[in-house]
Short mmCIF file of C-alpha atoms in Angstrom, two decimals:
data_model
loop_
_atom_site.label_atom_id
_atom_site.label_comp_id
_atom_site.label_asym_id
_atom_site.label_seq_id
_atom_site.Cartn_x
_atom_site.Cartn_y
_atom_site.Cartn_z
CA MET A 1 3.40 18.99 5.81
CA ARG A 2 3.74 16.07 8.20
CA VAL A 3 3.75 12.64 6.51
CA ALA A 4 3.47 9.89 9.24
CA ILE A 5 4.86 6.46 8.32
CA ILE A 6 3.36 3.86 11.02
CA ASP A 7 5.59 1.98 12.90
CA TYR A 8 3.99 -1.22 14.30
CA GLY A 9 6.93 -3.52 13.98
CA SER A 10 6.28 -4.66 10.38
CA GLY A 11 7.57 -3.09 7.13
CA ASN A 12 10.78 -1.59 5.65
CA LEU A 13 10.61 1.53 7.80
CA ARG A 14 13.80 2.97 7.30
CA SER A 15 14.04 2.21 3.67
CA ALA A 16 10.54 3.63 3.26
CA GLN A 17 11.37 6.87 5.23
CA LYS A 18 14.65 7.42 3.10
CA SER A 19 12.45 6.83 -0.08
CA PHE A 20 9.95 9.36 1.02
CA GLU A 21 12.58 11.92 2.15
CA ARG A 22 14.17 11.69 -1.26
CA ALA A 23 11.03 12.37 -3.04
CA ALA A 24 10.03 15.09 -0.69
CA SER A 25 13.46 16.93 -1.48
CA THR A 26 12.60 17.18 -5.08
CA LEU A 27 9.48 19.02 -4.38
CA ASP A 28 8.86 22.41 -3.64
CA ASN A 29 7.14 21.36 -0.26
CA SER A 30 8.75 21.19 3.15
CA ALA A 31 7.38 17.85 4.07
CA SER A 32 8.55 16.47 7.43
CA ILE A 33 8.81 12.24 6.98
CA GLU A 34 8.29 10.87 10.44
CA LEU A 35 8.10 7.45 11.90
CA VAL A 36 4.86 7.18 14.46
CA ASP A 37 4.18 4.41 16.88
CA THR A 38 1.34 6.38 18.90
CA PRO A 39 -2.20 7.35 18.02
CA GLU A 40 -1.06 10.59 19.40
CA GLN A 41 1.89 11.05 17.17
CA LEU A 42 -0.41 10.00 14.17
CA ALA A 43 -3.19 12.67 14.96
CA GLY A 44 -1.62 15.49 13.76
CA ALA A 45 -0.44 14.02 10.52
CA ASP A 46 -1.29 15.46 6.98
CA ARG A 47 -0.52 12.07 5.35
CA VAL A 48 -0.35 8.70 6.42
CA VAL A 49 1.53 5.72 4.95
CA LEU A 50 1.08 2.08 6.49
CA PRO A 51 3.65 -0.21 5.32
CA GLY A 52 3.48 -4.11 6.04
CA VAL A 53 5.44 -7.29 5.52
CA GLY A 54 4.62 -10.84 6.02
CA ALA A 55 1.32 -12.36 6.88
CA TYR A 56 -1.92 -10.60 7.03
CA ARG A 57 -2.98 -11.63 10.42
CA ASP A 58 0.35 -10.61 11.95
CA CYS A 59 -0.07 -7.11 10.52
CA HIS A 60 -3.58 -6.79 11.83
CA ASP A 61 -2.40 -7.92 15.20
CA GLY A 62 0.50 -5.70 15.42
CA ILE A 63 -1.64 -2.58 14.69
CA HIS A 64 -4.12 -3.73 17.42
CA ALA A 65 -1.33 -4.18 20.02
CA ILE A 66 -0.85 -0.61 19.80
CA ASP A 67 -3.72 0.73 21.98
CA GLY A 68 -5.72 2.99 19.97
CA MET A 69 -3.86 2.87 16.81
CA TRP A 70 -6.53 1.03 14.59
CA GLN A 71 -9.03 3.58 15.63
CA ALA A 72 -6.77 6.39 14.82
CA ILE A 73 -6.07 5.09 11.51
CA GLU A 74 -9.58 4.93 10.49
CA GLU A 75 -10.24 8.47 12.10
CA HIS A 76 -7.55 9.95 9.71
CA CYS A 77 -8.87 8.32 6.71
CA THR A 78 -12.70 8.55 7.32
CA ALA A 79 -13.55 11.56 9.60
CA ARG A 80 -10.52 13.70 8.63
CA ALA A 81 -10.22 12.45 5.15
CA ARG A 82 -6.63 12.96 4.80
CA PRO A 83 -4.60 11.13 2.14
CA PHE A 84 -3.56 7.35 3.06
CA LEU A 85 -1.12 4.98 1.15
CA GLY A 86 -1.24 1.32 2.40
CA ILE A 87 2.01 -0.39 1.09
CA CYS A 88 1.85 -4.54 0.45
CA VAL A 89 0.10 -5.88 3.40
CA GLY A 90 -0.63 -2.42 4.45
CA MET A 91 -2.50 -2.21 1.10
CA GLN A 92 -4.04 -5.70 1.65
CA LEU A 93 -5.47 -4.47 5.22
CA MET A 94 -7.77 -1.85 3.19
CA ALA A 95 -9.81 -4.99 2.27
CA THR A 96 -12.99 -6.18 3.83
CA ARG A 97 -10.93 -9.18 5.00
CA GLY A 98 -7.96 -11.51 4.44
CA LEU A 99 -7.92 -15.19 3.71
CA GLU A 100 -4.21 -16.02 4.66
CA HIS A 101 -4.29 -19.14 7.11
CA THR A 102 -7.47 -17.63 8.66
CA VAL A 103 -10.37 -15.15 8.32
CA THR A 104 -9.10 -11.79 9.62
CA PRO A 105 -10.98 -8.66 9.22
CA GLY A 106 -9.44 -5.37 7.56
CA PHE A 107 -10.59 -1.81 7.44
CA GLY A 108 -13.18 -2.42 4.71
CA TRP A 109 -12.34 0.49 2.81
CA ILE A 110 -12.09 -1.65 -0.51
CA LYS A 111 -14.54 -4.25 -0.61
CA GLY A 112 -12.98 -7.54 -1.46
CA GLU A 113 -10.69 -10.36 -0.06
CA VAL A 114 -7.16 -11.12 0.05
CA ASP A 115 -6.77 -14.20 -1.32
CA ARG A 116 -3.77 -16.27 -2.61
CA ILE A 117 -2.46 -15.86 -6.11
CA ASP A 118 -3.60 -18.17 -8.51
CA VAL A 119 -0.98 -18.57 -10.93
CA GLY A 120 -2.21 -21.68 -13.16
CA ASP A 121 1.12 -22.19 -14.37
CA ALA A 122 3.64 -24.76 -12.80
CA ASP A 123 6.54 -22.43 -14.23
CA LEU A 124 5.50 -19.71 -12.18
CA LYS A 125 6.61 -19.98 -8.49
CA ILE A 126 4.72 -18.29 -5.30
CA PRO A 127 5.73 -15.99 -3.80
CA HIS A 128 5.48 -13.88 -6.78
CA MET A 129 9.00 -12.10 -6.62
CA GLY A 130 10.48 -9.39 -8.85
CA TRP A 131 9.75 -6.69 -11.46
CA ASN A 132 6.75 -6.08 -13.39
CA THR A 133 5.30 -3.42 -15.46
CA LEU A 134 1.79 -1.85 -14.66
CA ASP A 135 -1.29 -1.92 -16.64
CA VAL A 136 -3.42 1.02 -15.96
CA THR A 137 -7.22 0.06 -15.58
CA GLN A 138 -8.36 3.42 -14.23
CA PRO A 139 -6.76 6.90 -14.85
CA HIS A 140 -5.56 8.31 -11.32
CA ALA A 141 -3.18 11.06 -10.24
CA LEU A 142 -0.95 8.61 -8.39
CA LEU A 143 0.23 7.28 -11.75
CA SER A 144 0.69 10.69 -13.37
CA GLY A 145 3.83 10.86 -15.54
CA ILE A 146 4.74 7.11 -14.84
CA GLU A 147 5.24 4.88 -18.11
CA THR A 148 2.98 1.93 -17.77
CA GLY A 149 2.04 -0.92 -20.22
CA SER A 150 4.26 -3.36 -21.78
CA GLY A 151 7.09 -1.03 -22.28
CA GLY A 152 6.55 0.94 -19.28
CA GLN A 153 8.58 1.30 -15.95
CA HIS A 154 9.14 -1.60 -13.53
CA ALA A 155 7.50 -1.84 -9.94
CA TYR A 156 8.94 -4.40 -7.51
CA PHE A 157 6.56 -7.05 -5.93
CA VAL A 158 7.06 -9.76 -3.49
CA HIS A 159 3.74 -11.57 -2.00
CA SER A 160 1.87 -14.51 -2.32
CA TYR A 161 -1.60 -13.28 -1.67
CA HIS A 162 -3.20 -10.19 -3.33
CA LEU A 163 -6.55 -8.02 -3.21
CA ARG A 164 -9.55 -9.37 -5.33
CA ALA A 165 -11.77 -6.18 -5.35
CA ASP A 166 -15.52 -6.68 -5.67
CA LYS A 167 -15.72 -3.37 -7.60
CA ASP A 168 -13.51 -2.75 -10.69
CA ALA A 169 -13.85 0.83 -10.30
CA ASP A 170 -11.52 0.68 -6.96
CA VAL A 171 -8.78 -1.12 -9.08
CA VAL A 172 -6.21 1.48 -10.54
CA ALA A 173 -3.73 -0.82 -12.08
CA THR A 174 -2.93 -4.50 -12.31
CA ALA A 175 0.37 -6.47 -12.81
CA ARG A 176 0.66 -9.85 -15.00
CA TYR A 177 1.61 -13.13 -13.01
CA GLY A 178 -0.33 -15.83 -14.33
CA GLU A 179 -3.39 -14.00 -13.58
CA PRO A 180 -4.08 -10.09 -13.10
CA ILE A 181 -2.60 -9.23 -9.92
CA THR A 182 -3.98 -6.05 -8.12
CA ALA A 183 -1.24 -3.67 -8.04
CA VAL A 184 -2.85 -0.32 -7.10
CA VAL A 185 -6.22 0.34 -5.40
CA ALA A 186 -7.88 3.58 -4.38
CA ASN A 187 -11.01 4.84 -3.18
CA GLY A 188 -11.46 8.48 -2.30
CA ASN A 189 -8.46 9.81 -0.19
CA MET A 190 -7.11 6.49 0.22
CA ALA A 191 -4.82 4.30 -1.93
CA GLY A 192 -2.59 1.55 -1.78
CA THR A 193 0.12 -0.56 -3.51
CA GLN A 194 0.58 -4.12 -3.71
CA PHE A 195 4.31 -3.44 -5.00
CA HIS A 196 6.80 -1.64 -3.03
CA PRO A 197 7.51 1.85 -4.26
CA GLU A 198 10.43 2.26 -1.81
CA LYS A 199 12.39 -0.59 -3.59
CA SER A 200 11.07 0.45 -7.07
CA GLN A 201 13.62 2.77 -8.13
CA THR A 202 12.25 5.36 -11.01
CA LEU A 203 8.89 4.08 -10.91
CA GLY A 204 8.65 4.12 -7.10
CA LEU A 205 10.10 7.53 -6.43
CA ALA A 206 7.67 9.14 -9.12
CA PHE A 207 4.64 7.43 -7.21
CA ILE A 208 5.69 8.72 -3.89
CA SER A 209 6.23 12.27 -5.34
CA ASN A 210 2.67 11.88 -6.66
CA PHE A 211 1.48 11.02 -3.46
CA LEU A 212 3.15 13.80 -1.73
CA THR A 213 1.13 16.16 -4.15
CA TRP A 214 -1.96 14.10 -4.17
CA ALA A 215 -5.04 16.21 -3.53
CA PRO A 216 -8.14 13.91 -3.55
#
């Protein structure tokens, strides 16, 4: 199994690669975890991971700067229907559009907008940075075996914007930070996390392992 982590100049690529390699080593499959930066390298992948750190527009433009990469990602997810995982801004790009500084289109796989967190509490600072438990809103295989709820395992977040999905059915889990923050989304073979599984220790390793064995 080839797992492609897309290198377009954004994201914790080495950290993500090492986390996926560690998760793969605990499984009975022989997954190859590769960093790819061309559509040709992506074409033969069985699973695709799109990380993202920074501003929505910058990540959007970074992908488009690689000729054919945006289209190759869409081909992977729609025509080929292979498993896809977006991380942080990589997850936000699954939305219809982002509203950070300017209006920027996304892939449109999760209908909704990426907007600034409305904490409604002067004691809560933006960006939201730190550890939170997850509240499951829709059962999903990617959260199998992970302890959730107020006494559950913690995921690491660092962001100022989150995805406000139009359909509740697309939201798998939330976290609480002033308002419910969209933490995990999924639609068919496509899923995304606002938190960083590669930095989320026990929870993150379990989540990545679930993704590597996920059969949507």
